[in-house]
C-alpha cells in the first residue's frame, strides 16, 4: 500500500519498483483500465521487468473484485484507526479463515506486534501450499455456488466475430471483431471505434435480413369472400365487474348502499 498524490504512470511505476525490491517481481499483475495503466510507459515497464500485465474489463468492476475488496478493507481500517500503520500491522498479523495470516502467506513467518508472543512462535514456518490451495479452491467453489444460487446467475451465450450486438453502456450498435484473451471479454467495432466490453454489456441483435425473409415466407391469408362480423359492442351502461385474481366476483357490502340502488 502506497500513498499517491499524482497518479501518473511514472509515479505508479516508482512505487511498484519499491515493492518489487522488497518482495520480488511477480509473474502477473492485474489492474483496472485507468489511464496510468494503459500508457506506453507501463507496457515498457512490464517488458523490462519481465511480468505480464492484465487489465480487467472496462466498465465492469466485478472482474477486478479482489482488488476492489482489498481496497474496501483498507478503507474501513483507516476510518477507524488513529494510527494507519499500526492498523495495517494488526491486519497483516491476524490469521485469516484458512488459519494463516497475510504475512505468513507472503513471507512464511509471523510478525511481532504489541501483543505478547513466545519467541518460538516467531520462527519462520512455511505453510503447506498443496493443502492450502486445495482448501482455498473448495472454499471458492462453495462461495461461487451459493452466490449463483442466491442471485440466479447463469452463463450468457458466447459471441462470435461478426455478430451484431447492442452495447448497453454506450447505447449504440456494434459488431464483434474478435474475442479478447480475458474471460468473457470481447472487442467490438462501434461508431466510437474499437471498444473492449464484458459479455454482460453486449446484447445480441437479430439480423434484419432474416426477419424480412421470415415475413416473406409467411403466406397471405386466403380471402373467403365473407366479411368478418363486426365485433360485439358492450353495453355502455353495463356496470364494471371487478374480480379477484382467482376469478371470484367482488360484491360491495349492502351497508354502503344508502339509497337502495343495485
Coordinates of C-alpha atoms in Angstrom, one line a residue:
X1 CA 0.0 0.0 0.0
X2 CA 1.4 3.4 -1.1
X3 CA 0.1 6.9 -1.0
X4 CA 0.0 8.5 -4.4
X5 CA -0.6 12.2 -4.8
X6 CA -0.3 12.4 -8.6
X7 CA -1.5 9.2 -10.2
X8 CA 0.7 9.4 -13.3
X9 CA 2.3 6.3 -14.8
X10 CA 5.8 7.2 -13.7
X11 CA 4.6 7.7 -10.1
X12 CA 2.9 4.3 -10.1
X13 CA 6.0 2.7 -11.6
X14 CA 8.3 4.1 -8.9
X15 CA 6.1 2.7 -6.2
X16 CA 5.9 -0.7 -8.0
X17 CA 9.7 -0.8 -8.2
X18 CA 10.0 -0.2 -4.5
X19 CA 7.6 -3.1 -3.8
X20 CA 9.4 -5.3 -6.2
X21 CA 12.7 -4.6 -4.5
X22 CA 11.3 -5.8 -1.1
X23 CA 9.2 -8.8 -2.2
X24 CA 10.4 -9.7 -5.7
X25 CA 8.9 -9.4 -9.2
X26 CA 5.5 -11.2 -9.6
X27 CA 4.7 -13.2 -12.7
X28 CA 1.3 -11.4 -13.3
X29 CA -0.2 -8.0 -12.3
X30 CA -3.9 -7.4 -12.7
X31 CA -5.2 -3.8 -12.6
X32 CA -8.1 -1.8 -13.9
X33 CA -8.1 0.3 -17.1
X34 CA -7.0 3.6 -15.5
X35 CA -5.0 6.0 -17.8
X36 CA -1.9 5.3 -15.7
X37 CA -2.1 1.6 -16.6
X38 CA -2.9 2.0 -20.3
X39 CA 0.1 4.0 -21.5
X40 CA 3.2 3.0 -23.3
X41 CA 5.3 3.6 -20.1
X42 CA 3.5 0.8 -18.3
X43 CA 3.9 -1.5 -21.2
X44 CA 7.6 -0.8 -21.4
X45 CA 8.0 -1.3 -17.7
X46 CA 6.2 -4.7 -17.9
X47 CA 8.5 -5.8 -20.7
X48 CA 11.7 -4.5 -18.9
X49 CA 10.8 -6.3 -15.6
X50 CA 9.5 -9.5 -17.3
X51 CA 6.0 -9.7 -15.9
X52 CA 2.6 -10.0 -17.5
X53 CA 0.2 -7.0 -17.1
X54 CA -3.5 -7.9 -17.4
X55 CA -6.3 -5.3 -17.3
X56 CA -9.9 -6.0 -16.2
X57 CA -12.9 -5.5 -18.4
X58 CA -13.8 -1.8 -18.8
X59 CA -17.0 -0.6 -17.1
X60 CA -17.1 -3.8 -15.1
X61 CA -15.6 -3.6 -11.6
X62 CA -16.6 -7.1 -10.7
X63 CA -13.9 -8.5 -12.9
X64 CA -11.3 -6.9 -10.6
X65 CA -13.2 -7.9 -7.4
X66 CA -10.2 -9.0 -5.4
X67 CA -8.5 -5.5 -5.7
X68 CA -11.8 -3.8 -5.0
X69 CA -12.5 -5.9 -1.9
X70 CA -8.9 -5.3 -0.6
X71 CA -9.4 -1.5 -1.1
X72 CA -12.7 -1.6 0.8
X73 CA -11.0 -3.5 3.7
X74 CA -8.1 -1.0 3.9
X75 CA -10.5 2.0 3.6
X76 CA -12.5 0.7 6.6
X77 CA -9.3 0.2 8.6
X78 CA -8.2 3.8 8.0
X79 CA -11.7 5.1 9.0
X80 CA -11.5 3.5 12.5
X81 CA -7.8 3.7 13.3
X82 CA -5.9 6.7 14.7
X83 CA -2.6 5.2 13.5
X84 CA -3.0 3.7 10.0
X85 CA 0.4 1.9 10.0
X86 CA -0.4 0.1 13.3
X87 CA -3.8 -0.9 11.9
X88 CA -2.1 -2.4 8.8
X89 CA 0.4 -4.2 11.1
X90 CA -2.5 -5.7 13.0
X91 CA -4.4 -6.7 9.9
X92 CA -1.3 -8.4 8.3
X93 CA -0.6 -10.3 11.6
X94 CA -4.2 -11.6 12.1
X95 CA -4.9 -15.1 10.8
X96 CA -7.4 -15.5 8.0
X97 CA -10.2 -18.1 7.7
X98 CA -7.6 -20.6 6.4
X99 CA -5.5 -20.3 9.6
X100 CA -2.6 -18.3 8.2
X101 CA -2.1 -14.5 8.4
X102 CA -1.2 -12.5 5.2
X103 CA 2.4 -12.1 6.5
X104 CA 2.7 -15.9 6.8
X105 CA 1.3 -16.4 3.3
X106 CA 3.7 -13.9 1.8
X107 CA 6.9 -14.2 3.9
X108 CA 6.5 -17.5 5.7
X109 CA 6.8 -16.0 9.2
X110 CA 4.7 -14.2 11.8
X111 CA 5.0 -10.5 12.6
X112 CA 5.9 -9.2 16.0
X113 CA 3.2 -6.8 17.3
X114 CA 2.5 -5.1 20.6
X115 CA 0.7 -8.2 21.8
X116 CA 2.9 -10.6 23.9
X117 CA 4.0 -13.7 22.0
X118 CA 6.5 -16.5 22.6
X119 CA 9.8 -16.2 20.7
X120 CA 9.3 -19.7 19.3
X121 CA 6.2 -18.6 17.6
X122 CA 8.1 -16.0 15.5
X123 CA 10.3 -18.7 13.9
X124 CA 9.8 -19.0 10.1
X125 CA 7.4 -21.8 9.2
X126 CA 6.3 -22.3 5.6
X127 CA 2.6 -23.3 5.2
X128 CA 1.7 -26.5 3.3
X129 CA 0.9 -24.9 -0.1
X130 CA -0.7 -28.0 -1.6
X131 CA -3.2 -28.4 1.3
X132 CA -3.8 -24.6 1.4
X133 CA -4.5 -24.4 -2.3
X134 CA -6.9 -27.3 -2.1
X135 CA -8.7 -25.7 0.8
X136 CA -9.0 -22.3 -1.0
X137 CA -10.2 -24.0 -4.1
X138 CA -13.0 -25.7 -2.3
X139 CA -14.0 -22.6 -0.4
X140 CA -14.1 -20.5 -3.6
X141 CA -16.2 -23.2 -5.3
X142 CA -18.7 -23.2 -2.4
X143 CA -18.9 -19.4 -2.4
X144 CA -19.5 -19.3 -6.1
X145 CA -22.2 -21.9 -5.9
X146 CA -24.0 -20.0 -3.1
X147 CA -23.7 -16.7 -5.0
X148 CA -25.0 -18.2 -8.2
X149 CA -27.9 -19.9 -6.5
X150 CA -28.9 -16.8 -4.5
X151 CA -28.7 -14.4 -7.4
X152 CA -29.9 -16.9 -10.1
X153 CA -26.8 -16.4 -12.1
X154 CA -26.5 -18.0 -15.5
X155 CA -23.8 -18.2 -18.2
X156 CA -24.5 -16.0 -21.1
X157 CA -24.1 -17.4 -24.6
X158 CA -20.8 -16.9 -26.4
X159 CA -20.5 -14.5 -29.2
X160 CA -18.6 -15.0 -32.5
X161 CA -16.8 -12.5 -34.6
X162 CA -19.2 -10.7 -37.0
X163 CA -22.2 -10.9 -34.6
X164 CA -24.2 -7.7 -34.4
X165 CA -24.7 -6.6 -30.8
X166 CA -26.1 -3.7 -28.8
X167 CA -23.6 -2.1 -26.5
X168 CA -25.6 -1.3 -23.4
X169 CA -23.4 1.2 -21.6
X170 CA -22.6 3.1 -24.8
X171 CA -26.2 2.9 -26.1
X172 CA -25.1 2.2 -29.7
X173 CA -24.9 -0.7 -32.1
X174 CA -21.7 -2.5 -32.9
X175 CA -20.1 -5.7 -34.4
X176 CA -17.9 -8.2 -32.6
X177 CA -14.5 -8.1 -34.2
X178 CA -12.6 -10.6 -32.1
X179 CA -12.6 -12.5 -28.7
X180 CA -10.3 -11.0 -26.1
X181 CA -7.9 -13.2 -24.2
X182 CA -9.6 -12.3 -20.9
X183 CA -12.6 -14.4 -19.9
X184 CA -16.0 -13.2 -21.2
X185 CA -14.4 -10.2 -22.9
X186 CA -14.8 -9.1 -26.5
X187 CA -13.5 -6.4 -28.9
X188 CA -16.4 -4.6 -30.6
X189 CA -16.4 -2.2 -33.5
X190 CA -18.7 0.7 -33.0
X191 CA -19.2 4.4 -34.1
X192 CA -16.6 5.4 -31.5
X193 CA -14.0 2.9 -32.7
X194 CA -12.9 -0.4 -31.2
X195 CA -14.2 -1.0 -27.7
X196 CA -13.5 -3.7 -25.2
X197 CA -16.5 -4.8 -23.3
X198 CA -17.6 -7.6 -21.0
X199 CA -20.3 -10.1 -22.2
X200 CA -22.9 -8.6 -19.8
X201 CA -22.7 -5.3 -21.8
X202 CA -23.3 -6.9 -25.2
X203 CA -26.9 -7.8 -26.2
X204 CA -27.1 -9.9 -29.4
X205 CA -29.2 -8.3 -32.1
X206 CA -31.2 -10.3 -34.7
X207 CA -30.2 -9.9 -38.3
X208 CA -32.6 -7.7 -40.3
X209 CA -32.3 -9.8 -43.4
X210 CA -33.5 -13.0 -41.6
X211 CA -36.6 -11.1 -40.3
X212 CA -37.6 -10.0 -43.7
X213 CA -37.2 -13.5 -45.1
X214 CA -39.4 -14.9 -42.4
X215 CA -42.1 -12.3 -43.2
X216 CA -41.9 -13.1 -46.9
X217 CA -42.2 -16.9 -46.3
X218 CA -45.5 -16.5 -44.4
X219 CA -48.4 -17.0 -47.0
X220 CA -51.1 -14.3 -47.1
X221 CA -54.4 -15.2 -45.6
X222 CA -57.0 -16.5 -48.1
X223 CA -59.9 -14.2 -48.9
X224 CA -63.1 -16.3 -48.4
X225 CA -65.4 -13.5 -49.7
X226 CA -67.3 -13.4 -46.4
X227 CA -66.9 -10.2 -44.4
X228 CA -65.8 -10.6 -40.9
X229 CA -68.7 -9.9 -38.4
X230 CA -68.3 -6.7 -36.6
X231 CA -67.1 -7.0 -33.0
X232 CA -69.7 -7.2 -30.4
X233 CA -70.1 -3.9 -28.6
X234 CA -70.6 -3.9 -24.9
X235 CA -73.4 -2.0 -23.4
X236 CA -72.3 1.4 -22.3
X237 CA -74.4 1.3 -19.2
X238 CA -73.2 -2.1 -18.1
X239 CA -71.5 -1.9 -14.7
X240 CA -67.8 -2.8 -14.5
X241 CA -67.4 -6.1 -12.7
X242 CA -64.3 -6.3 -10.5
X243 CA -62.8 -9.7 -9.9
X244 CA -60.1 -11.1 -7.8
X245 CA -57.0 -12.8 -9.2
X246 CA -58.7 -16.2 -8.6
X247 CA -61.7 -15.0 -10.7
X248 CA -64.3 -14.6 -8.0
X249 CA -66.5 -11.5 -8.4
X250 CA -66.2 -8.7 -5.9
X251 CA -69.5 -7.7 -4.4
X252 CA -69.9 -4.5 -2.4
X253 CA -71.4 -4.8 1.1
X254 CA -75.1 -3.8 1.5
X255 CA -74.3 -1.4 4.3
X256 CA -72.8 1.0 1.9
X257 CA -75.9 1.1 -0.3
X258 CA -77.6 4.0 1.4
X259 CA -80.2 4.7 -1.3
X260 CA -81.2 1.1 -2.0
X261 CA -79.8 1.1 -5.5
X262 CA -78.5 -2.1 -7.0

